[in-house]
CSV table of C-alpha atoms in Angstrom, one decimal:
chain,number,residue,atom,x,y,z
A,59,UNK,CA,-13.9,-7.2,-71.2
A,60,UNK,CA,-13.6,-3.6,-72.5
A,61,UNK,CA,-10.0,-2.5,-71.8
A,62,UNK,CA,-11.0,1.1,-71.0
A,63,UNK,CA,-13.7,-0.1,-68.6
A,64,UNK,CA,-11.2,-2.4,-66.8
A,65,UNK,CA,-8.7,0.4,-66.2
A,66,UNK,CA,-11.4,2.8,-65.1
A,67,UNK,CA,-12.7,0.4,-62.5
A,68,UNK,CA,-9.2,-0.4,-61.3
A,69,UNK,CA,-8.5,3.4,-60.9
A,70,UNK,CA,-11.7,3.8,-58.9
A,71,UNK,CA,-10.9,0.8,-56.7
A,72,UNK,CA,-7.4,2.1,-56.2
A,73,UNK,CA,-8.6,5.6,-55.2
A,74,UNK,CA,-11.2,4.0,-52.8
A,75,UNK,CA,-8.5,2.0,-51.1
A,76,UNK,CA,-6.3,5.1,-50.8
A,77,UNK,CA,-9.2,7.0,-49.4
A,78,UNK,CA,-9.9,4.3,-46.9
A,79,UNK,CA,-6.2,4.4,-45.8
A,80,UNK,CA,-6.4,8.1,-45.3
A,81,UNK,CA,-9.6,7.8,-43.4
A,82,UNK,CA,-8.2,5.1,-41.2
A,83,UNK,CA,-5.2,7.2,-40.1
A,84,UNK,CA,-7.2,9.4,-37.7
A,85,UNK,CA,-8.9,6.4,-36.1
A,86,UNK,CA,-5.5,4.8,-35.4
A,87,UNK,CA,-4.2,8.1,-33.9
A,88,UNK,CA,-7.3,8.4,-31.8
A,89,UNK,CA,-6.7,5.0,-30.2
A,90,UNK,CA,-3.3,6.1,-28.9
A,91,UNK,CA,-3.8,9.8,-28.0
A,92,UNK,CA,-1.1,11.9,-26.3
A,93,UNK,CA,-2.1,12.1,-22.6
A,94,UNK,CA,-0.1,13.5,-19.7
A,95,UNK,CA,-1.1,12.9,-16.1
A,96,UNK,CA,0.3,14.2,-12.8
A,97,UNK,CA,0.7,11.9,-9.9
A,98,UNK,CA,1.2,13.2,-6.3
A,99,UNK,CA,2.8,10.8,-3.9
A,100,UNK,CA,2.4,10.7,-0.1
A,101,UNK,CA,6.1,9.9,0.3
A,102,UNK,CA,9.3,11.8,0.1
A,103,UNK,CA,11.9,11.0,-2.6
A,104,UNK,CA,14.4,10.1,0.0
A,105,UNK,CA,12.4,6.9,0.7
A,106,UNK,CA,13.4,5.5,-2.6
A,107,UNK,CA,11.6,2.1,-2.3
A,108,UNK,CA,8.1,3.3,-1.3
A,109,UNK,CA,8.3,6.5,-3.4
A,110,UNK,CA,9.9,4.4,-6.2
A,111,UNK,CA,6.6,2.6,-6.7
A,112,UNK,CA,5.2,5.8,-8.4
A,113,UNK,CA,8.3,6.0,-10.6
A,114,UNK,CA,7.9,2.3,-11.6
A,115,UNK,CA,4.3,3.0,-12.6
A,116,UNK,CA,5.3,5.9,-14.8
A,117,UNK,CA,8.1,4.1,-16.5
A,118,UNK,CA,6.0,1.0,-17.3
A,119,UNK,CA,3.0,3.0,-18.6
A,120,UNK,CA,5.3,5.1,-20.9
A,121,UNK,CA,7.0,1.9,-22.2
A,122,UNK,CA,3.7,0.1,-22.9
A,123,UNK,CA,2.2,3.1,-24.8
A,124,UNK,CA,5.3,4.1,-26.8
A,125,UNK,CA,5.4,7.3,-24.7
A,126,UNK,CA,1.9,8.4,-25.7
A,127,UNK,CA,0.6,8.1,-22.1
A,128,UNK,CA,3.0,9.8,-19.6
A,129,UNK,CA,2.7,10.1,-15.9
A,130,UNK,CA,4.8,12.7,-14.0
A,131,UNK,CA,5.4,11.7,-10.3
A,132,UNK,CA,5.7,14.4,-7.7
A,133,UNK,CA,6.9,13.8,-4.1
A,134,UNK,CA,4.8,14.7,-1.0
A,135,UNK,CA,4.5,18.5,-0.7
A,136,UNK,CA,5.5,19.4,-4.2
A,137,UNK,CA,1.9,19.8,-5.3
A,138,UNK,CA,-0.1,19.0,-2.1
A,139,UNK,CA,0.9,17.7,1.4
A,140,UNK,CA,1.0,13.9,1.9
A,141,UNK,CA,-2.4,13.8,3.7
A,142,UNK,CA,-4.2,15.7,0.9
A,143,UNK,CA,-3.3,13.3,-1.9
A,144,UNK,CA,-6.7,11.6,-2.1
A,145,UNK,CA,-8.6,14.9,-2.1
A,146,UNK,CA,-6.4,16.2,-4.9
A,147,UNK,CA,-7.4,13.2,-7.0
A,148,UNK,CA,-11.0,13.3,-6.0
A,149,UNK,CA,-11.4,17.0,-7.1
A,150,UNK,CA,-9.2,16.5,-10.2
A,151,UNK,CA,-6.4,18.8,-9.0
A,152,UNK,CA,-4.2,15.9,-10.2
A,153,UNK,CA,-5.2,12.8,-12.1
A,154,UNK,CA,-3.6,10.3,-9.8
A,155,UNK,CA,-1.8,9.7,-6.5
A,156,UNK,CA,0.3,7.0,-4.8
A,157,UNK,CA,-0.6,6.7,-1.2
A,158,UNK,CA,-2.0,4.5,1.6
A,159,UNK,CA,-5.7,4.2,1.8
A,160,UNK,CA,-5.7,4.1,5.6
A,161,UNK,CA,-4.3,7.7,5.8
A,162,UNK,CA,-7.9,8.8,5.2
A,163,UNK,CA,-9.7,6.9,8.0
A,164,UNK,CA,-10.9,10.3,9.2
A,165,UNK,CA,-13.2,10.4,6.3
A,166,UNK,CA,-14.5,6.8,6.8
A,167,UNK,CA,-13.0,3.9,8.7
A,168,UNK,CA,-13.5,1.7,5.6
A,169,UNK,CA,-10.4,3.4,4.1
A,170,UNK,CA,-8.3,1.4,6.6
A,171,UNK,CA,-9.2,-1.9,5.0
A,172,UNK,CA,-7.7,-0.8,1.7
A,173,UNK,CA,-4.2,-0.8,3.3
A,174,UNK,CA,-4.2,-2.9,6.4
A,175,UNK,CA,-6.1,-3.4,9.7
A,176,UNK,CA,-4.8,-4.8,12.9
A,177,UNK,CA,-4.4,-8.6,12.7
A,178,UNK,CA,-5.6,-8.5,9.1
A,179,UNK,CA,-3.9,-10.2,6.1
A,180,UNK,CA,-0.3,-10.8,5.3
A,181,UNK,CA,1.2,-9.8,2.0
A,182,UNK,CA,0.4,-12.9,0.1
A,183,UNK,CA,-3.2,-13.1,1.4
A,184,UNK,CA,-3.6,-9.4,0.6
A,185,UNK,CA,-2.7,-10.0,-3.0
A,186,UNK,CA,-5.0,-13.0,-3.1
A,187,UNK,CA,-7.9,-11.2,-1.6
A,188,UNK,CA,-7.5,-8.1,-3.8
A,189,UNK,CA,-6.9,-9.9,-7.1
A,190,UNK,CA,-8.9,-13.2,-6.8
A,191,UNK,CA,-11.2,-12.4,-3.9
A,192,UNK,CA,-13.6,-9.5,-3.5
A,193,UNK,CA,-11.0,-6.9,-2.4
A,194,UNK,CA,-10.7,-4.8,-5.5
A,195,UNK,CA,-14.4,-5.2,-6.3
A,196,UNK,CA,-15.8,-4.2,-2.9
A,197,UNK,CA,-13.3,-1.4,-2.2
A,198,UNK,CA,-13.8,0.2,-5.6
A,199,UNK,CA,-17.5,0.3,-5.0
A,200,UNK,CA,-16.6,2.2,-1.9
A,201,UNK,CA,-13.9,4.4,-3.5
A,202,UNK,CA,-16.3,5.4,-6.2
A,203,UNK,CA,-18.3,7.4,-3.6
A,204,UNK,CA,-15.2,9.6,-3.3
A,205,UNK,CA,-14.8,9.8,-7.1
A,206,UNK,CA,-11.6,7.7,-7.3
A,207,UNK,CA,-10.7,4.3,-8.7
A,208,UNK,CA,-8.0,2.3,-6.8
A,209,UNK,CA,-5.5,-0.4,-7.6
A,210,UNK,CA,-2.8,-2.1,-5.4
A,211,UNK,CA,0.5,-0.6,-6.3
A,212,UNK,CA,2.9,-1.7,-3.6
A,213,UNK,CA,3.3,-3.8,-0.5
A,214,UNK,CA,6.0,-3.6,2.2
A,215,UNK,CA,5.3,-7.0,3.8
A,216,UNK,CA,4.9,-7.3,7.6
A,217,UNK,CA,6.2,-4.2,9.2
A,218,UNK,CA,8.1,-3.6,12.4
A,219,UNK,CA,6.2,-2.6,15.6
A,220,UNK,CA,7.9,0.7,16.1
A,221,UNK,CA,10.5,2.7,18.0
A,222,UNK,CA,10.2,3.4,21.7
A,223,UNK,CA,12.1,5.5,24.2
A,224,UNK,CA,11.4,2.9,26.9
A,225,UNK,CA,10.8,-0.8,27.1
A,226,UNK,CA,7.3,-2.1,26.6
A,227,UNK,CA,7.1,-5.2,28.7
A,228,UNK,CA,3.5,-5.2,29.8
A,229,UNK,CA,0.2,-3.8,28.6
A,230,UNK,CA,0.4,-1.2,31.3
A,231,UNK,CA,3.7,0.2,29.8
A,232,UNK,CA,1.6,1.6,26.9
A,233,UNK,CA,-0.3,4.0,29.2
A,234,UNK,CA,0.4,7.6,28.4
A,235,UNK,CA,2.8,6.8,25.5
A,236,UNK,CA,2.4,9.4,22.6
A,237,UNK,CA,2.9,7.3,19.5
A,238,UNK,CA,2.8,8.1,15.8
A,239,UNK,CA,0.7,5.3,14.4
A,240,UNK,CA,-1.5,5.1,11.3
A,241,UNK,CA,-4.9,3.7,10.4
A,242,UNK,CA,-7.2,2.0,12.8
A,243,UNK,CA,-4.3,0.9,14.9
A,244,UNK,CA,-4.5,4.2,16.7
A,245,UNK,CA,-8.0,3.4,17.9
A,246,UNK,CA,-6.8,-0.1,19.0
A,247,UNK,CA,-3.8,1.0,21.0
A,248,UNK,CA,-5.8,3.9,22.4
A,249,UNK,CA,-7.8,1.3,24.3
A,250,UNK,CA,-4.6,0.3,26.0
A,251,UNK,CA,-3.7,3.8,27.0
A,252,UNK,CA,-1.6,5.0,24.1
A,253,UNK,CA,-2.1,8.6,22.8
A,254,UNK,CA,-2.1,8.1,19.0
A,255,UNK,CA,-0.6,10.8,16.7
A,256,UNK,CA,-1.0,11.1,12.9
A,257,UNK,CA,2.3,12.4,11.5
A,258,UNK,CA,3.6,12.2,7.9
A,259,UNK,CA,6.7,10.1,7.4
A,260,UNK,CA,9.0,13.0,6.8
A,261,UNK,CA,8.0,14.7,10.1
A,262,UNK,CA,8.5,11.7,12.4
A,263,UNK,CA,12.2,12.2,13.2
A,264,UNK,CA,12.0,15.8,14.4
A,265,UNK,CA,9.0,14.9,16.5
A,266,UNK,CA,10.9,12.0,18.2
A,267,UNK,CA,14.0,14.2,18.5
A,268,UNK,CA,12.1,17.0,20.2
A,269,UNK,CA,10.2,14.7,22.5
A,270,UNK,CA,6.8,15.7,20.9
A,271,UNK,CA,6.2,11.9,20.7
A,272,UNK,CA,7.5,9.0,22.7
A,273,UNK,CA,7.3,6.3,20.0
A,274,UNK,CA,6.7,5.9,16.3
A,275,UNK,CA,6.1,3.2,13.7
A,276,UNK,CA,6.8,3.7,10.0
A,277,UNK,CA,7.7,0.8,7.8
A,278,UNK,CA,10.6,-1.4,8.5
A,279,UNK,CA,14.4,-1.6,8.8
A,280,UNK,CA,15.4,-0.1,5.4
A,281,UNK,CA,13.2,3.0,5.6
A,282,UNK,CA,13.5,3.4,9.3
A,283,UNK,CA,17.3,3.3,9.1
A,284,UNK,CA,17.3,5.9,6.3
A,285,UNK,CA,15.1,8.2,8.5
A,286,UNK,CA,17.6,7.8,11.3
A,287,UNK,CA,15.2,6.7,14.1
A,288,UNK,CA,18.0,4.7,15.8
A,289,UNK,CA,19.7,8.0,16.6
A,290,UNK,CA,16.9,9.2,18.9
A,291,UNK,CA,15.3,6.0,20.3
A,292,UNK,CA,16.7,2.8,21.7
A,293,UNK,CA,14.1,0.1,21.5
A,294,UNK,CA,12.8,-1.4,18.2
A,295,UNK,CA,9.8,-3.7,18.6
A,296,UNK,CA,8.3,-6.3,16.3
A,297,UNK,CA,6.0,-7.2,14.7
A,298,UNK,CA,3.5,-4.5,13.6
A,299,UNK,CA,0.4,-6.5,14.3
A,300,UNK,CA,-1.5,-3.7,12.6
A,301,UNK,CA,0.3,-4.1,9.3
A,302,UNK,CA,0.8,-7.7,8.3
A,303,UNK,CA,0.8,-6.9,4.6
A,304,UNK,CA,0.0,-3.3,4.0
A,305,UNK,CA,-1.1,-2.3,0.5
A,306,UNK,CA,0.0,1.0,-1.1
A,307,UNK,CA,-2.6,2.2,-3.6
A,308,UNK,CA,-2.7,4.1,-6.8
A,309,UNK,CA,-5.8,6.2,-6.9
A,310,UNK,CA,-7.1,7.6,-10.2
A,311,UNK,CA,-9.7,10.3,-10.6
A,312,UNK,CA,-12.7,8.2,-11.6
A,313,UNK,CA,-13.8,10.4,-14.5
A,314,UNK,CA,-10.2,10.5,-15.8
A,315,UNK,CA,-9.9,6.7,-15.5
A,316,UNK,CA,-13.1,6.1,-17.3
A,317,UNK,CA,-12.1,8.4,-20.1
A,318,UNK,CA,-8.9,6.5,-20.8
A,319,UNK,CA,-8.7,4.2,-23.9
A,320,UNK,CA,-9.1,0.6,-22.8
A,321,UNK,CA,-5.5,-0.1,-23.9
A,322,UNK,CA,-4.2,2.7,-21.6
A,323,UNK,CA,-6.3,1.3,-18.7
A,324,UNK,CA,-4.7,-2.1,-19.3
A,325,UNK,CA,-1.2,-0.5,-19.4
A,326,UNK,CA,-1.8,1.4,-16.1
A,327,UNK,CA,-3.3,-1.7,-14.4
A,328,UNK,CA,-0.3,-3.8,-15.4
A,329,UNK,CA,2.1,-1.1,-14.3
A,330,UNK,CA,0.4,-1.0,-10.9
A,331,UNK,CA,0.7,-4.8,-10.6
A,332,UNK,CA,4.4,-4.6,-11.4
A,333,UNK,CA,4.9,-1.9,-8.8
A,334,UNK,CA,3.1,-4.0,-6.3
A,335,UNK,CA,5.3,-7.0,-6.9
A,336,UNK,CA,8.5,-5.0,-7.3
A,337,UNK,CA,8.2,-3.1,-4.0
A,338,UNK,CA,7.8,-6.3,-2.0
A,339,UNK,CA,10.8,-7.8,-3.7
A,340,UNK,CA,12.9,-4.7,-2.9
A,341,UNK,CA,12.0,-4.6,0.7
A,342,UNK,CA,12.7,-8.3,1.1
A,343,UNK,CA,16.2,-7.7,-0.4
A,344,UNK,CA,17.0,-4.5,1.5
A,345,UNK,CA,15.6,-5.2,5.0
A,346,UNK,CA,18.0,-8.0,6.0
A,347,UNK,CA,21.0,-5.7,5.5
A,348,UNK,CA,19.3,-2.8,7.2
A,349,UNK,CA,18.3,-4.7,10.3
A,350,UNK,CA,22.0,-5.8,10.9
A,351,UNK,CA,23.1,-2.1,10.5
A,352,UNK,CA,20.5,-1.0,13.0
A,353,UNK,CA,21.5,-3.5,15.6
A,354,UNK,CA,25.2,-2.8,15.1
A,355,UNK,CA,24.5,0.9,15.8
A,356,UNK,CA,23.2,0.1,19.3
A,357,UNK,CA,19.5,-0.5,18.8
A,358,UNK,CA,17.9,-3.1,21.1
A,359,UNK,CA,15.4,-5.4,19.3
A,360,UNK,CA,12.4,-6.6,21.3
A,361,UNK,CA,9.4,-8.7,20.5
A,362,UNK,CA,6.0,-7.7,21.7
A,363,UNK,CA,5.0,-10.2,24.4
A,364,UNK,CA,2.2,-12.8,23.9
A,365,UNK,CA,0.2,-10.9,26.6
A,366,UNK,CA,0.5,-7.7,24.7
A,367,UNK,CA,-0.5,-9.3,21.4
A,368,UNK,CA,-3.5,-11.0,23.0
A,369,UNK,CA,-4.6,-7.7,24.6
A,370,UNK,CA,-4.3,-5.9,21.3
A,371,UNK,CA,-6.2,-8.6,19.4
A,372,UNK,CA,-9.0,-8.4,21.9
A,373,UNK,CA,-9.1,-4.6,21.5
A,374,UNK,CA,-9.1,-4.9,17.7
A,375,UNK,CA,-12.2,-7.1,17.7
A,376,UNK,CA,-13.9,-4.5,20.0
A,377,UNK,CA,-13.0,-1.7,17.5
A,378,UNK,CA,-14.4,-3.7,14.5
A,379,UNK,CA,-17.6,-4.5,16.4
A,380,UNK,CA,-18.1,-0.8,17.3
A,381,UNK,CA,-17.5,0.4,13.7
A,382,UNK,CA,-19.6,-2.4,12.1
A,383,UNK,CA,-22.6,-1.4,14.3
A,384,UNK,CA,-22.9,2.0,12.5
A,385,UNK,CA,-21.1,1.5,9.2
A,386,UNK,CA,-22.7,-1.1,6.9
A,387,UNK,CA,-20.0,-0.7,4.2
A,388,UNK,CA,-17.2,-1.3,6.6
A,389,UNK,CA,-19.1,-4.3,8.0
A,390,UNK,CA,-19.6,-5.9,4.6
A,391,UNK,CA,-16.0,-5.6,3.5
A,392,UNK,CA,-14.5,-6.5,6.9
A,393,UNK,CA,-16.6,-9.6,7.2
A,394,UNK,CA,-15.6,-10.7,3.6
A,395,UNK,CA,-12.0,-10.2,4.4
A,396,UNK,CA,-12.3,-12.2,7.7
A,397,UNK,CA,-14.0,-15.1,5.8
A,398,UNK,CA,-11.2,-15.1,3.2
A,399,UNK,CA,-8.5,-14.9,6.0
A,400,UNK,CA,-10.0,-18.0,7.8
A,401,UNK,CA,-9.6,-20.1,4.6
A,402,UNK,CA,-6.2,-18.6,3.8
A,403,UNK,CA,-4.7,-19.5,7.1
A,404,UNK,CA,-6.2,-23.0,7.0
A,405,UNK,CA,-4.0,-23.6,4.0
A,406,UNK,CA,-1.0,-21.5,5.0
A,407,UNK,CA,-0.4,-23.3,8.3
A,408,UNK,CA,0.0,-26.5,6.3
A,409,UNK,CA,2.2,-25.1,3.6
A,410,UNK,CA,4.0,-21.7,4.2
A,411,UNK,CA,4.2,-21.9,8.0
A,412,UNK,CA,5.5,-25.4,8.2
A,413,UNK,CA,8.1,-24.9,5.5
A,414,UNK,CA,9.3,-21.5,6.8
A,415,UNK,CA,9.5,-22.7,10.4
A,416,UNK,CA,11.7,-25.6,9.4
A,417,UNK,CA,14.0,-23.4,7.3
A,418,UNK,CA,14.3,-20.8,10.1
A,419,UNK,CA,15.4,-23.6,12.5
A,420,UNK,CA,18.1,-24.5,10.0
A,421,UNK,CA,19.1,-20.9,9.7
A,422,UNK,CA,19.4,-20.4,13.5
A,423,UNK,CA,21.4,-23.6,13.9
A,424,UNK,CA,23.9,-22.5,11.3
A,425,UNK,CA,23.0,-25.2,8.8
A,426,UNK,CA,21.7,-22.8,6.2
């Protein structure tokens, strides 16, 4: 081989490789662009566990993308009020929010199913339906009509039934009670004589203190203790039959979501899944201590009677029938969830329920 020809070809090849390297650099940079989103929460920072879900999402997304995709969380009211979080995302005032889907039942009752409906799913079945059933699929078909994409990003577990100024011993005791209650539960208890009120979490205490409302439900012992409800009411009821496993959602503007690189979509999806698991773990850790504090400070715990639960269950079925008659989307998603629930409880009564019942008997007898 001609020596000059060899070196000439080698030089050309080397230059071509260098050029290819230079040309590849912008492509790599494009796959990890610098993106900053704003997230508006429907919760105040003082409620560190439920608000903390947004912070968990932001931290995990930043870590997974080497800081190239950053999300800045803002508490309720810092950008928009709690009840306007979805609208802010839909119209792209912000890219994202952390909120409860059922806050927006005034737009469409179907939003309630995204969080929890009376006598719906517990936390484990909620996760199963969203992740392995049709929950995410069907609800995102619905959310797309409002220009948002949603992912589960928190769960509180079964909540408490609320704080009351007076004892609720019979169904008749509900009559005339002005109660802060969210989602479709308001329509259910309204059938029993309750006057439902929609009030953001941060405004519940002053409303109770001033007597504007007679009762209120929020989340459970940890949050309720932080909000000080035990100072202005005496009776604390359980369970919240309307929130057996309420899901907190991350909603993203649909166009902004679709424009994200696939790797960023994956990072955000994983971050939401972490927040979903972490929030449940935090509440399960904090609530036992909080409920003991609440009782030690003079609160009286009361279970809703079987008669009350049966009356509320009947009223719930009436509400679902009424809504389904005029809302095909609600009917489709509700019936799918009911079918999933039937199968889920068939298994759970053999496994979870039997095991948990035995362990609770040991705990109550002092053997645990």
